[in-house]
């Protein structure tokens, strides 16, 4: 319990690799760069665009690695697959999410399990959802809870919120409140 209820220093996303400020868990506040698999805050993205305009550059580039931005979704997928082949846990999780959206739940489970093996906190959260829904795997509330706990310990605010819901359903309200407070502090 001590580890589970310890307040994480930041969300599972960590800090922007450019400005080193903590990343918000809100997807509207950051970008995932498929070329280098970095998560960049909106501020650094805007600063990159302003710099590009000032220097007269026509082609958009990644704020981190300066690689040209992909022009098509196919180029984006190619970049993600290249990063996944290099065992990048975030890219592997993105592949798992893509499989999920396409209805390939077994493929999603395979990719998310690999991301979790590589230490991806978000992978734990989405793997927990697969166990909850019974998609691609047999429903298993014990494994769902375990995955959400691992993700929550790693600073995933939505997993923390889901644990609060589970604790509330099981009438452990003191534990539920602790989870909700930590989730809110992390931005959920």
mmCIF file of C-alpha atoms in Angstrom:
data_model
loop_
_atom_site.group_PDB
_atom_site.id
_atom_site.type_symbol
_atom_site.label_atom_id
_atom_site.label_comp_id
_atom_site.label_asym_id
_atom_site.label_seq_id
_atom_site.Cartn_x
_atom_site.Cartn_y
_atom_site.Cartn_z
ATOM 1 C CA UNK A 1 0.000 0.000 0.000
ATOM 2 C CA UNK A 2 2.839 2.398 0.763
ATOM 3 C CA UNK A 3 4.171 2.159 -2.789
ATOM 4 C CA UNK A 4 0.699 2.220 -4.325
ATOM 5 C CA UNK A 5 -0.392 5.377 -2.506
ATOM 6 C CA UNK A 6 2.853 7.279 -2.836
ATOM 7 C CA UNK A 7 2.311 10.456 -4.887
ATOM 8 C CA UNK A 8 4.263 10.140 -8.171
ATOM 9 C CA UNK A 9 6.558 13.047 -9.053
ATOM 10 C CA UNK A 10 4.966 13.371 -12.496
ATOM 11 C CA UNK A 11 2.690 11.559 -14.898
ATOM 12 C CA UNK A 12 3.749 8.473 -16.820
ATOM 13 C CA UNK A 13 4.707 10.763 -19.713
ATOM 14 C CA UNK A 14 7.554 12.366 -17.791
ATOM 15 C CA UNK A 15 9.047 15.652 -18.977
ATOM 16 C CA UNK A 16 9.295 17.296 -22.381
ATOM 17 C CA UNK A 17 12.777 16.354 -23.676
ATOM 18 C CA UNK A 18 13.333 19.915 -24.943
ATOM 19 C CA UNK A 19 12.177 22.309 -22.196
ATOM 20 C CA UNK A 20 12.214 19.686 -19.406
ATOM 21 C CA UNK A 21 8.838 20.799 -18.044
ATOM 22 C CA UNK A 22 6.430 18.061 -16.878
ATOM 23 C CA UNK A 23 4.068 16.878 -19.621
ATOM 24 C CA UNK A 24 0.350 17.177 -19.041
ATOM 25 C CA UNK A 25 -1.663 13.950 -19.316
ATOM 26 C CA UNK A 26 -4.102 15.783 -21.626
ATOM 27 C CA UNK A 27 -3.489 14.704 -25.240
ATOM 28 C CA UNK A 28 -4.259 18.215 -26.464
ATOM 29 C CA UNK A 29 -1.178 19.509 -24.614
ATOM 30 C CA UNK A 30 1.481 17.363 -26.306
ATOM 31 C CA UNK A 31 2.473 15.751 -29.599
ATOM 32 C CA UNK A 32 3.911 12.325 -30.306
ATOM 33 C CA UNK A 33 6.702 12.551 -32.861
ATOM 34 C CA UNK A 34 6.775 9.328 -34.881
ATOM 35 C CA UNK A 35 10.307 9.893 -36.218
ATOM 36 C CA UNK A 36 12.068 9.704 -32.839
ATOM 37 C CA UNK A 37 9.187 8.497 -30.642
ATOM 38 C CA UNK A 38 9.448 11.541 -28.385
ATOM 39 C CA UNK A 39 6.542 13.289 -26.718
ATOM 40 C CA UNK A 40 6.895 17.049 -27.112
ATOM 41 C CA UNK A 41 4.884 19.731 -25.287
ATOM 42 C CA UNK A 42 2.774 22.154 -27.327
ATOM 43 C CA UNK A 43 4.964 25.069 -26.231
ATOM 44 C CA UNK A 44 8.076 23.552 -27.785
ATOM 45 C CA UNK A 45 6.086 22.645 -30.902
ATOM 46 C CA UNK A 46 4.920 26.258 -31.280
ATOM 47 C CA UNK A 47 8.449 27.555 -30.630
ATOM 48 C CA UNK A 48 9.721 25.212 -33.364
ATOM 49 C CA UNK A 49 7.108 26.556 -35.813
ATOM 50 C CA UNK A 50 8.016 30.163 -34.993
ATOM 51 C CA UNK A 51 11.726 29.405 -35.456
ATOM 52 C CA UNK A 52 11.001 27.704 -38.778
ATOM 53 C CA UNK A 53 8.998 30.736 -39.955
ATOM 54 C CA UNK A 54 11.739 33.146 -38.866
ATOM 55 C CA UNK A 55 14.382 31.116 -40.710
ATOM 56 C CA UNK A 56 12.175 30.699 -43.790
ATOM 57 C CA UNK A 57 12.068 26.890 -43.678
ATOM 58 C CA UNK A 58 9.251 25.435 -45.753
ATOM 59 C CA UNK A 59 9.283 21.816 -44.590
ATOM 60 C CA UNK A 60 8.024 21.007 -41.081
ATOM 61 C CA UNK A 61 10.555 19.211 -38.929
ATOM 62 C CA UNK A 62 10.466 17.449 -35.589
ATOM 63 C CA UNK A 63 11.329 19.866 -32.761
ATOM 64 C CA UNK A 64 13.554 17.208 -31.170
ATOM 65 C CA UNK A 65 15.467 15.381 -33.910
ATOM 66 C CA UNK A 66 14.821 17.806 -36.831
ATOM 67 C CA UNK A 67 13.686 14.927 -39.044
ATOM 68 C CA UNK A 68 11.117 16.027 -41.673
ATOM 69 C CA UNK A 69 7.529 15.496 -40.516
ATOM 70 C CA UNK A 70 5.634 12.692 -42.261
ATOM 71 C CA UNK A 71 3.267 13.946 -44.955
ATOM 72 C CA UNK A 72 0.844 11.008 -44.938
ATOM 73 C CA UNK A 73 -0.620 8.566 -42.400
ATOM 74 C CA UNK A 74 1.270 5.815 -44.235
ATOM 75 C CA UNK A 75 4.578 7.616 -43.566
ATOM 76 C CA UNK A 76 3.558 7.986 -39.932
ATOM 77 C CA UNK A 77 2.800 4.254 -39.668
ATOM 78 C CA UNK A 78 6.131 3.455 -41.345
ATOM 79 C CA UNK A 79 7.970 5.593 -38.757
ATOM 80 C CA UNK A 80 6.134 3.927 -35.875
ATOM 81 C CA UNK A 81 6.879 0.448 -37.254
ATOM 82 C CA UNK A 82 10.541 1.388 -37.605
ATOM 83 C CA UNK A 83 10.644 2.557 -33.972
ATOM 84 C CA UNK A 84 8.756 -0.567 -32.848
ATOM 85 C CA UNK A 85 11.296 -2.772 -34.652
ATOM 86 C CA UNK A 86 13.958 -1.009 -32.548
ATOM 87 C CA UNK A 87 12.069 -2.107 -29.375
ATOM 88 C CA UNK A 88 10.765 1.373 -28.561
ATOM 89 C CA UNK A 89 8.081 0.646 -25.945
ATOM 90 C CA UNK A 90 5.987 3.729 -26.759
ATOM 91 C CA UNK A 91 5.910 2.876 -30.473
ATOM 92 C CA UNK A 92 5.032 -0.741 -29.663
ATOM 93 C CA UNK A 93 2.144 0.510 -27.510
ATOM 94 C CA UNK A 94 1.005 2.698 -30.427
ATOM 95 C CA UNK A 95 0.958 -0.429 -32.619
ATOM 96 C CA UNK A 96 -1.148 -2.179 -29.976
ATOM 97 C CA UNK A 97 -3.582 0.729 -29.883
ATOM 98 C CA UNK A 98 -3.841 0.717 -33.669
ATOM 99 C CA UNK A 99 -4.646 -3.011 -33.632
ATOM 100 C CA UNK A 100 -7.294 -2.352 -30.968
ATOM 101 C CA UNK A 101 -8.948 0.393 -33.060
ATOM 102 C CA UNK A 102 -8.975 -1.972 -36.047
ATOM 103 C CA UNK A 103 -10.613 -4.766 -34.011
ATOM 104 C CA UNK A 104 -7.508 -7.002 -33.913
ATOM 105 C CA UNK A 105 -7.619 -7.649 -30.166
ATOM 106 C CA UNK A 106 -5.177 -10.573 -30.220
ATOM 107 C CA UNK A 107 -2.651 -8.377 -32.057
ATOM 108 C CA UNK A 108 -3.338 -5.587 -29.594
ATOM 109 C CA UNK A 109 -2.681 -7.935 -26.676
ATOM 110 C CA UNK A 110 0.569 -9.106 -28.273
ATOM 111 C CA UNK A 111 1.899 -5.574 -28.810
ATOM 112 C CA UNK A 112 0.749 -4.271 -25.433
ATOM 113 C CA UNK A 113 2.304 -7.251 -23.635
ATOM 114 C CA UNK A 114 5.600 -6.514 -25.392
ATOM 115 C CA UNK A 115 5.372 -2.817 -24.444
ATOM 116 C CA UNK A 116 4.768 -3.810 -20.811
ATOM 117 C CA UNK A 117 7.794 -6.152 -20.888
ATOM 118 C CA UNK A 118 9.841 -3.132 -21.999
ATOM 119 C CA UNK A 119 8.499 -1.070 -19.079
ATOM 120 C CA UNK A 120 5.808 1.020 -20.760
ATOM 121 C CA UNK A 121 3.419 2.345 -18.084
ATOM 122 C CA UNK A 122 0.694 3.229 -20.588
ATOM 123 C CA UNK A 123 0.879 -0.326 -21.895
ATOM 124 C CA UNK A 124 -0.076 -1.564 -18.419
ATOM 125 C CA UNK A 125 -3.129 0.691 -18.453
ATOM 126 C CA UNK A 126 -4.382 -0.489 -21.838
ATOM 127 C CA UNK A 127 -3.565 -4.120 -21.077
ATOM 128 C CA UNK A 128 -5.718 -3.758 -17.960
ATOM 129 C CA UNK A 129 -8.554 -2.525 -20.171
ATOM 130 C CA UNK A 130 -8.227 -5.629 -22.379
ATOM 131 C CA UNK A 131 -8.503 -7.862 -19.301
ATOM 132 C CA UNK A 132 -11.518 -5.855 -18.107
ATOM 133 C CA UNK A 133 -13.304 -6.080 -21.475
ATOM 134 C CA UNK A 134 -12.206 -9.628 -22.285
ATOM 135 C CA UNK A 135 -11.032 -8.563 -25.733
ATOM 136 C CA UNK A 136 -8.200 -10.709 -27.060
ATOM 137 C CA UNK A 137 -7.907 -12.394 -23.671
ATOM 138 C CA UNK A 138 -10.161 -14.069 -21.153
ATOM 139 C CA UNK A 139 -11.757 -11.604 -18.715
ATOM 140 C CA UNK A 140 -9.645 -11.543 -15.602
ATOM 141 C CA UNK A 141 -10.367 -8.929 -12.950
ATOM 142 C CA UNK A 142 -7.280 -9.901 -10.953
ATOM 143 C CA UNK A 143 -4.989 -9.224 -13.907
ATOM 144 C CA UNK A 144 -6.946 -6.071 -14.753
ATOM 145 C CA UNK A 145 -6.430 -4.773 -11.213
ATOM 146 C CA UNK A 146 -2.735 -5.739 -11.273
ATOM 147 C CA UNK A 147 -2.175 -3.898 -14.574
ATOM 148 C CA UNK A 148 -3.966 -0.795 -13.315
ATOM 149 C CA UNK A 149 -1.895 -0.874 -10.110
ATOM 150 C CA UNK A 150 1.378 -1.074 -12.077
ATOM 151 C CA UNK A 151 0.267 1.814 -14.296
ATOM 152 C CA UNK A 152 -0.909 3.880 -11.304
ATOM 153 C CA UNK A 153 2.395 3.393 -9.489
ATOM 154 C CA UNK A 154 4.102 4.590 -12.678
ATOM 155 C CA UNK A 155 2.045 7.801 -12.645
ATOM 156 C CA UNK A 156 -0.770 6.992 -15.100
ATOM 157 C CA UNK A 157 -3.707 9.207 -13.992
ATOM 158 C CA UNK A 158 -6.460 7.300 -15.834
ATOM 159 C CA UNK A 159 -5.314 3.972 -14.352
ATOM 160 C CA UNK A 160 -5.314 5.636 -10.932
ATOM 161 C CA UNK A 161 -8.871 6.857 -11.547
ATOM 162 C CA UNK A 162 -9.940 3.356 -12.641
ATOM 163 C CA UNK A 163 -8.526 1.935 -9.398
ATOM 164 C CA UNK A 164 -10.588 4.488 -7.494
ATOM 165 C CA UNK A 165 -13.700 3.302 -9.306
ATOM 166 C CA UNK A 166 -12.893 -0.346 -8.517
ATOM 167 C CA UNK A 167 -12.308 0.470 -4.829
ATOM 168 C CA UNK A 168 -15.602 2.403 -4.690
ATOM 169 C CA UNK A 169 -17.514 -0.507 -6.215
ATOM 170 C CA UNK A 170 -15.989 -2.757 -3.558
ATOM 171 C CA UNK A 171 -17.039 -0.246 -0.861
ATOM 172 C CA UNK A 172 -13.473 0.607 0.148
ATOM 173 C CA UNK A 173 -14.215 4.307 0.060
ATOM 174 C CA UNK A 174 -11.126 5.472 1.953
ATOM 175 C CA UNK A 175 -8.901 3.820 -0.667
ATOM 176 C CA UNK A 176 -11.086 5.123 -3.505
ATOM 177 C CA UNK A 177 -10.751 8.701 -2.264
ATOM 178 C CA UNK A 178 -6.955 8.375 -2.065
ATOM 179 C CA UNK A 179 -6.851 7.159 -5.681
ATOM 180 C CA UNK A 180 -9.134 9.964 -6.868
ATOM 181 C CA UNK A 181 -7.029 12.615 -5.106
ATOM 182 C CA UNK A 182 -3.808 11.307 -6.663
ATOM 183 C CA UNK A 183 -5.485 11.054 -10.092
ATOM 184 C CA UNK A 184 -6.696 14.664 -9.804
ATOM 185 C CA UNK A 185 -3.240 15.840 -8.743
ATOM 186 C CA UNK A 186 -1.823 14.164 -11.861
ATOM 187 C CA UNK A 187 -4.319 16.008 -14.051
ATOM 188 C CA UNK A 188 -7.201 13.582 -14.482
#
